[in-house]
């Protein structure tokens, strides 16, 4: 009985894991499809704006140019922040500021899109300077934020490269340090002219086991005329004759 319950439990767990995996796969596929559809819509919209900018001079063409400038600046800044945020935790405040700026950009985008449908050309010409000023302020803020993020990323990469270069130089110097005395290396001889130590005289004397040389008589000293035990007979000095 217990084996049946264990099998049922395993079967239920496997079914739940399979359902969870299918749901996650469907959600991921849906997100991918939504992203692709959104990107396609953005591409079509920007292509239409470029065509209008070139085909319709005047206020309509300037509105299309303002929308293209706003879209390009906000998209580039968002991509720069998303690329740098995982490596730099201090960009959280910058992301918050960009979200607030994005709200103003969306409001401006909606106003520019409504003005494209404005039939009154006089009203459109009157509102165009305000739209131009708002677009310049938002794009300037977005560009400033993007340039600051890029400069920060470049500076961090430069500092990291400098630190890495110093560490590599230190490691290379340590690897080249092979001047330690080896165990089998003979001791170095003392330099010429160096003062010998107290043991030098003992080492410079006669070797052990050799007889010392006999002392030589000094000049002016009276020679010993008595035959020595070690002298041979023919080496005895003759006795001096009596002069008396």
Short mmCIF file of C-alpha atoms in Angstrom, two decimals:
data_model
loop_
_atom_site.label_atom_id
_atom_site.label_comp_id
_atom_site.label_asym_id
_atom_site.label_seq_id
_atom_site.Cartn_x
_atom_site.Cartn_y
_atom_site.Cartn_z
CA UNK A 1 0.00 0.00 0.00
CA UNK A 2 2.77 2.39 0.87
CA UNK A 3 4.47 1.67 -2.46
CA UNK A 4 1.28 2.67 -4.31
CA UNK A 5 1.12 5.99 -2.45
CA UNK A 6 4.78 6.67 -3.20
CA UNK A 7 4.21 5.99 -6.90
CA UNK A 8 1.14 8.24 -6.96
CA UNK A 9 3.10 11.03 -5.25
CA UNK A 10 5.94 10.73 -7.74
CA UNK A 11 3.46 10.76 -10.63
CA UNK A 12 1.79 13.90 -9.33
CA UNK A 13 5.13 15.64 -8.82
CA UNK A 14 6.24 14.76 -12.34
CA UNK A 15 2.95 16.07 -13.76
CA UNK A 16 3.28 19.32 -11.81
CA UNK A 17 6.89 19.79 -12.96
CA UNK A 18 5.82 19.18 -16.56
CA UNK A 19 2.95 21.67 -16.32
CA UNK A 20 5.23 24.26 -14.73
CA UNK A 21 7.79 23.81 -17.49
CA UNK A 22 5.13 24.12 -20.19
CA UNK A 23 3.72 27.29 -18.61
CA UNK A 24 7.15 28.89 -18.39
CA UNK A 25 7.89 27.96 -21.98
CA UNK A 26 4.61 29.45 -23.16
CA UNK A 27 5.23 32.66 -21.23
CA UNK A 28 8.76 32.97 -22.59
CA UNK A 29 7.49 32.40 -26.12
CA UNK A 30 4.74 34.98 -25.60
CA UNK A 31 7.28 37.53 -24.34
CA UNK A 32 9.47 36.85 -27.35
CA UNK A 33 6.53 37.28 -29.71
CA UNK A 34 5.44 40.50 -28.00
CA UNK A 35 8.98 41.85 -28.18
CA UNK A 36 9.23 41.00 -31.86
CA UNK A 37 5.86 42.60 -32.61
CA UNK A 38 6.77 45.74 -30.68
CA UNK A 39 10.10 46.02 -32.48
CA UNK A 40 8.35 45.61 -35.81
CA UNK A 41 5.86 48.34 -34.94
CA UNK A 42 8.64 50.68 -33.89
CA UNK A 43 10.51 50.05 -37.14
CA UNK A 44 7.39 50.67 -39.23
CA UNK A 45 6.55 53.84 -37.32
CA UNK A 46 10.04 55.28 -37.66
CA UNK A 47 10.12 54.44 -41.37
CA UNK A 48 6.83 56.30 -41.80
CA UNK A 49 8.21 59.30 -39.89
CA UNK A 50 11.32 59.44 -42.05
CA UNK A 51 9.21 59.31 -45.17
CA UNK A 52 6.99 62.12 -43.86
CA UNK A 53 10.02 64.19 -42.90
CA UNK A 54 11.30 64.03 -46.45
CA UNK A 55 7.97 64.22 -48.28
CA UNK A 56 6.15 66.90 -46.26
CA UNK A 57 8.16 70.08 -45.66
CA UNK A 58 7.01 72.65 -43.15
CA UNK A 59 5.32 71.99 -39.82
CA UNK A 60 4.38 68.37 -40.59
CA UNK A 61 7.94 67.51 -41.55
CA UNK A 62 9.32 69.22 -38.44
CA UNK A 63 6.94 67.28 -36.20
CA UNK A 64 8.21 64.04 -37.72
CA UNK A 65 11.79 65.18 -37.15
CA UNK A 66 11.07 66.00 -33.49
CA UNK A 67 9.54 62.57 -32.92
CA UNK A 68 12.51 60.83 -34.53
CA UNK A 69 14.98 62.84 -32.45
CA UNK A 70 13.08 62.09 -29.23
CA UNK A 71 12.79 58.38 -29.97
CA UNK A 72 16.45 57.99 -30.91
CA UNK A 73 17.80 59.81 -27.86
CA UNK A 74 15.60 57.95 -25.37
CA UNK A 75 16.28 54.55 -26.94
CA UNK A 76 20.07 55.06 -26.94
CA UNK A 77 20.07 56.21 -23.30
CA UNK A 78 17.93 53.27 -22.19
CA UNK A 79 20.21 50.79 -23.92
CA UNK A 80 23.32 52.37 -22.35
CA UNK A 81 21.81 52.18 -18.87
CA UNK A 82 20.63 48.60 -19.29
CA UNK A 83 24.08 47.54 -20.50
CA UNK A 84 25.98 49.25 -17.67
CA UNK A 85 23.59 48.61 -14.75
CA UNK A 86 24.54 44.92 -14.14
CA UNK A 87 28.23 45.83 -13.70
CA UNK A 88 27.68 49.06 -11.75
CA UNK A 89 25.28 48.97 -8.81
CA UNK A 90 25.57 52.73 -8.32
CA UNK A 91 23.44 53.37 -11.42
CA UNK A 92 20.20 52.60 -9.58
CA UNK A 93 19.53 56.29 -9.05
CA UNK A 94 20.29 56.98 -12.71
CA UNK A 95 17.73 54.34 -13.69
CA UNK A 96 15.14 56.04 -11.50
CA UNK A 97 15.85 59.40 -13.11
CA UNK A 98 15.56 57.85 -16.56
CA UNK A 99 12.17 56.38 -15.67
CA UNK A 100 10.94 59.82 -14.70
CA UNK A 101 12.35 61.29 -17.87
CA UNK A 102 10.68 58.55 -19.89
CA UNK A 103 7.29 59.62 -18.52
CA UNK A 104 7.84 63.15 -19.85
CA UNK A 105 9.05 61.71 -23.14
CA UNK A 106 5.91 59.60 -23.51
CA UNK A 107 3.70 62.61 -22.82
CA UNK A 108 5.58 64.64 -25.40
CA UNK A 109 5.35 61.78 -27.91
CA UNK A 110 1.59 61.69 -27.46
CA UNK A 111 1.29 65.47 -27.90
CA UNK A 112 3.40 65.40 -31.07
CA UNK A 113 1.32 62.54 -32.46
CA UNK A 114 -1.93 64.49 -31.81
CA UNK A 115 -0.52 67.56 -33.51
CA UNK A 116 0.08 65.52 -36.66
CA UNK A 117 -3.71 65.21 -36.97
CA UNK A 118 -4.33 68.92 -36.31
CA UNK A 119 -6.14 70.40 -39.33
CA UNK A 120 -5.59 74.00 -38.27
CA UNK A 121 -2.19 74.98 -39.64
CA UNK A 122 -2.17 78.25 -37.75
CA UNK A 123 -2.63 76.50 -34.39
CA UNK A 124 0.02 73.98 -35.39
CA UNK A 125 2.49 76.76 -36.20
CA UNK A 126 1.73 78.44 -32.85
CA UNK A 127 2.31 75.29 -30.82
CA UNK A 128 5.37 74.14 -32.72
CA UNK A 129 7.94 76.33 -30.83
CA UNK A 130 6.77 74.93 -27.48
CA UNK A 131 7.02 71.36 -28.80
CA UNK A 132 10.48 72.07 -30.12
CA UNK A 133 11.65 73.45 -26.75
CA UNK A 134 10.25 70.47 -24.81
CA UNK A 135 11.90 68.06 -27.22
CA UNK A 136 15.27 69.79 -26.88
CA UNK A 137 15.11 69.77 -23.08
CA UNK A 138 14.22 66.09 -22.89
CA UNK A 139 16.79 65.02 -25.49
CA UNK A 140 19.47 67.14 -23.83
CA UNK A 141 18.79 65.50 -20.45
CA UNK A 142 18.80 62.04 -22.01
CA UNK A 143 22.02 62.73 -23.89
CA UNK A 144 23.72 64.09 -20.77
CA UNK A 145 22.75 61.00 -18.78
CA UNK A 146 23.92 58.66 -21.55
CA UNK A 147 27.25 60.44 -21.99
CA UNK A 148 27.89 60.39 -18.23
CA UNK A 149 27.19 56.64 -18.10
CA UNK A 150 29.50 56.01 -21.06
CA UNK A 151 32.31 58.11 -19.58
CA UNK A 152 31.93 56.32 -16.24
CA UNK A 153 32.10 52.92 -17.92
CA UNK A 154 35.19 53.94 -19.89
CA UNK A 155 36.87 55.32 -16.77
CA UNK A 156 36.17 52.17 -14.77
CA UNK A 157 37.55 50.03 -17.59
CA UNK A 158 40.67 52.25 -17.77
CA UNK A 159 41.26 52.05 -13.99
CA UNK A 160 40.76 48.29 -14.01
CA UNK A 161 43.25 47.96 -16.85
CA UNK A 162 45.83 50.06 -14.97
CA UNK A 163 45.40 47.95 -11.82
CA UNK A 164 45.69 44.77 -13.85
CA UNK A 165 48.87 46.03 -15.52
CA UNK A 166 50.48 46.78 -12.14
CA UNK A 167 49.59 43.35 -10.80
CA UNK A 168 51.01 41.68 -13.90
CA UNK A 169 54.27 43.66 -13.57
CA UNK A 170 54.61 42.59 -9.93
CA UNK A 171 53.95 38.96 -10.82
CA UNK A 172 56.42 39.11 -13.70
CA UNK A 173 59.10 40.53 -11.36
CA UNK A 174 58.44 37.75 -8.86
CA UNK A 175 58.73 35.11 -11.58
CA UNK A 176 62.09 36.54 -12.71
CA UNK A 177 63.58 36.43 -9.15
CA UNK A 178 65.83 33.37 -9.48
CA UNK A 179 69.02 34.85 -7.85
CA UNK A 180 68.84 32.77 -4.63
CA UNK A 181 72.01 30.78 -3.79
CA UNK A 182 71.70 27.16 -4.82
CA UNK A 183 72.77 24.42 -2.30
CA UNK A 184 75.58 23.08 -4.54
CA UNK A 185 77.01 26.50 -5.41
CA UNK A 186 80.61 27.02 -4.04
CA UNK A 187 81.19 29.76 -1.56
CA UNK A 188 82.49 33.01 -2.97
CA UNK A 189 86.23 33.72 -2.48
CA UNK A 190 87.17 36.87 -0.55
CA UNK A 191 88.06 39.87 -2.63
CA UNK A 192 91.67 40.85 -3.19
CA UNK A 193 93.01 43.26 -0.60
CA UNK A 194 90.50 42.19 2.01
CA UNK A 195 91.90 41.92 5.53
CA UNK A 196 92.22 38.29 6.58
CA UNK A 197 90.40 37.18 9.65
CA UNK A 198 91.94 35.73 12.81
CA UNK A 199 91.74 32.21 11.41
CA UNK A 200 93.62 33.06 8.22
CA UNK A 201 97.04 32.54 9.89
CA UNK A 202 96.09 29.12 11.09
CA UNK A 203 94.93 28.07 7.62
CA UNK A 204 98.10 29.56 5.96
CA UNK A 205 100.55 27.60 8.16
CA UNK A 206 102.04 24.17 7.38
CA UNK A 207 99.66 21.43 6.62
CA UNK A 208 98.93 18.82 9.24
CA UNK A 209 101.38 15.92 9.20
CA UNK A 210 104.34 17.84 7.64
CA UNK A 211 107.56 18.53 9.58
CA UNK A 212 108.34 22.17 10.22
CA UNK A 213 111.37 23.65 8.49
CA UNK A 214 114.55 24.08 10.68
CA UNK A 215 115.23 27.60 11.88
CA UNK A 216 117.77 29.51 9.88
CA UNK A 217 120.61 31.34 11.78
CA UNK A 218 120.43 35.02 11.67
CA UNK A 219 123.23 37.16 10.24
CA UNK A 220 125.93 38.19 12.72
CA UNK A 221 125.17 35.41 15.15
CA UNK A 222 128.00 33.02 16.16
CA UNK A 223 127.79 29.75 14.55
CA UNK A 224 127.52 26.63 16.60
CA UNK A 225 130.76 24.63 16.08
CA UNK A 226 129.66 21.64 18.09
CA UNK A 227 128.49 18.84 15.91
CA UNK A 228 124.84 18.23 16.13
CA UNK A 229 123.30 14.86 16.39
CA UNK A 230 121.65 15.20 13.12
CA UNK A 231 124.88 16.22 11.25
CA UNK A 232 126.82 13.65 9.33
CA UNK A 233 130.57 13.09 10.09
CA UNK A 234 131.82 14.71 6.96
CA UNK A 235 129.65 17.74 7.70
CA UNK A 236 131.44 18.44 11.03
CA UNK A 237 133.28 21.76 10.99
CA UNK A 238 137.11 21.46 11.49
CA UNK A 239 138.51 22.42 14.87
CA UNK A 240 140.53 25.66 14.64
CA UNK A 241 144.30 25.32 15.25
CA UNK A 242 145.95 26.80 18.31
CA UNK A 243 147.75 29.95 17.40
CA UNK A 244 149.72 30.03 20.60
#
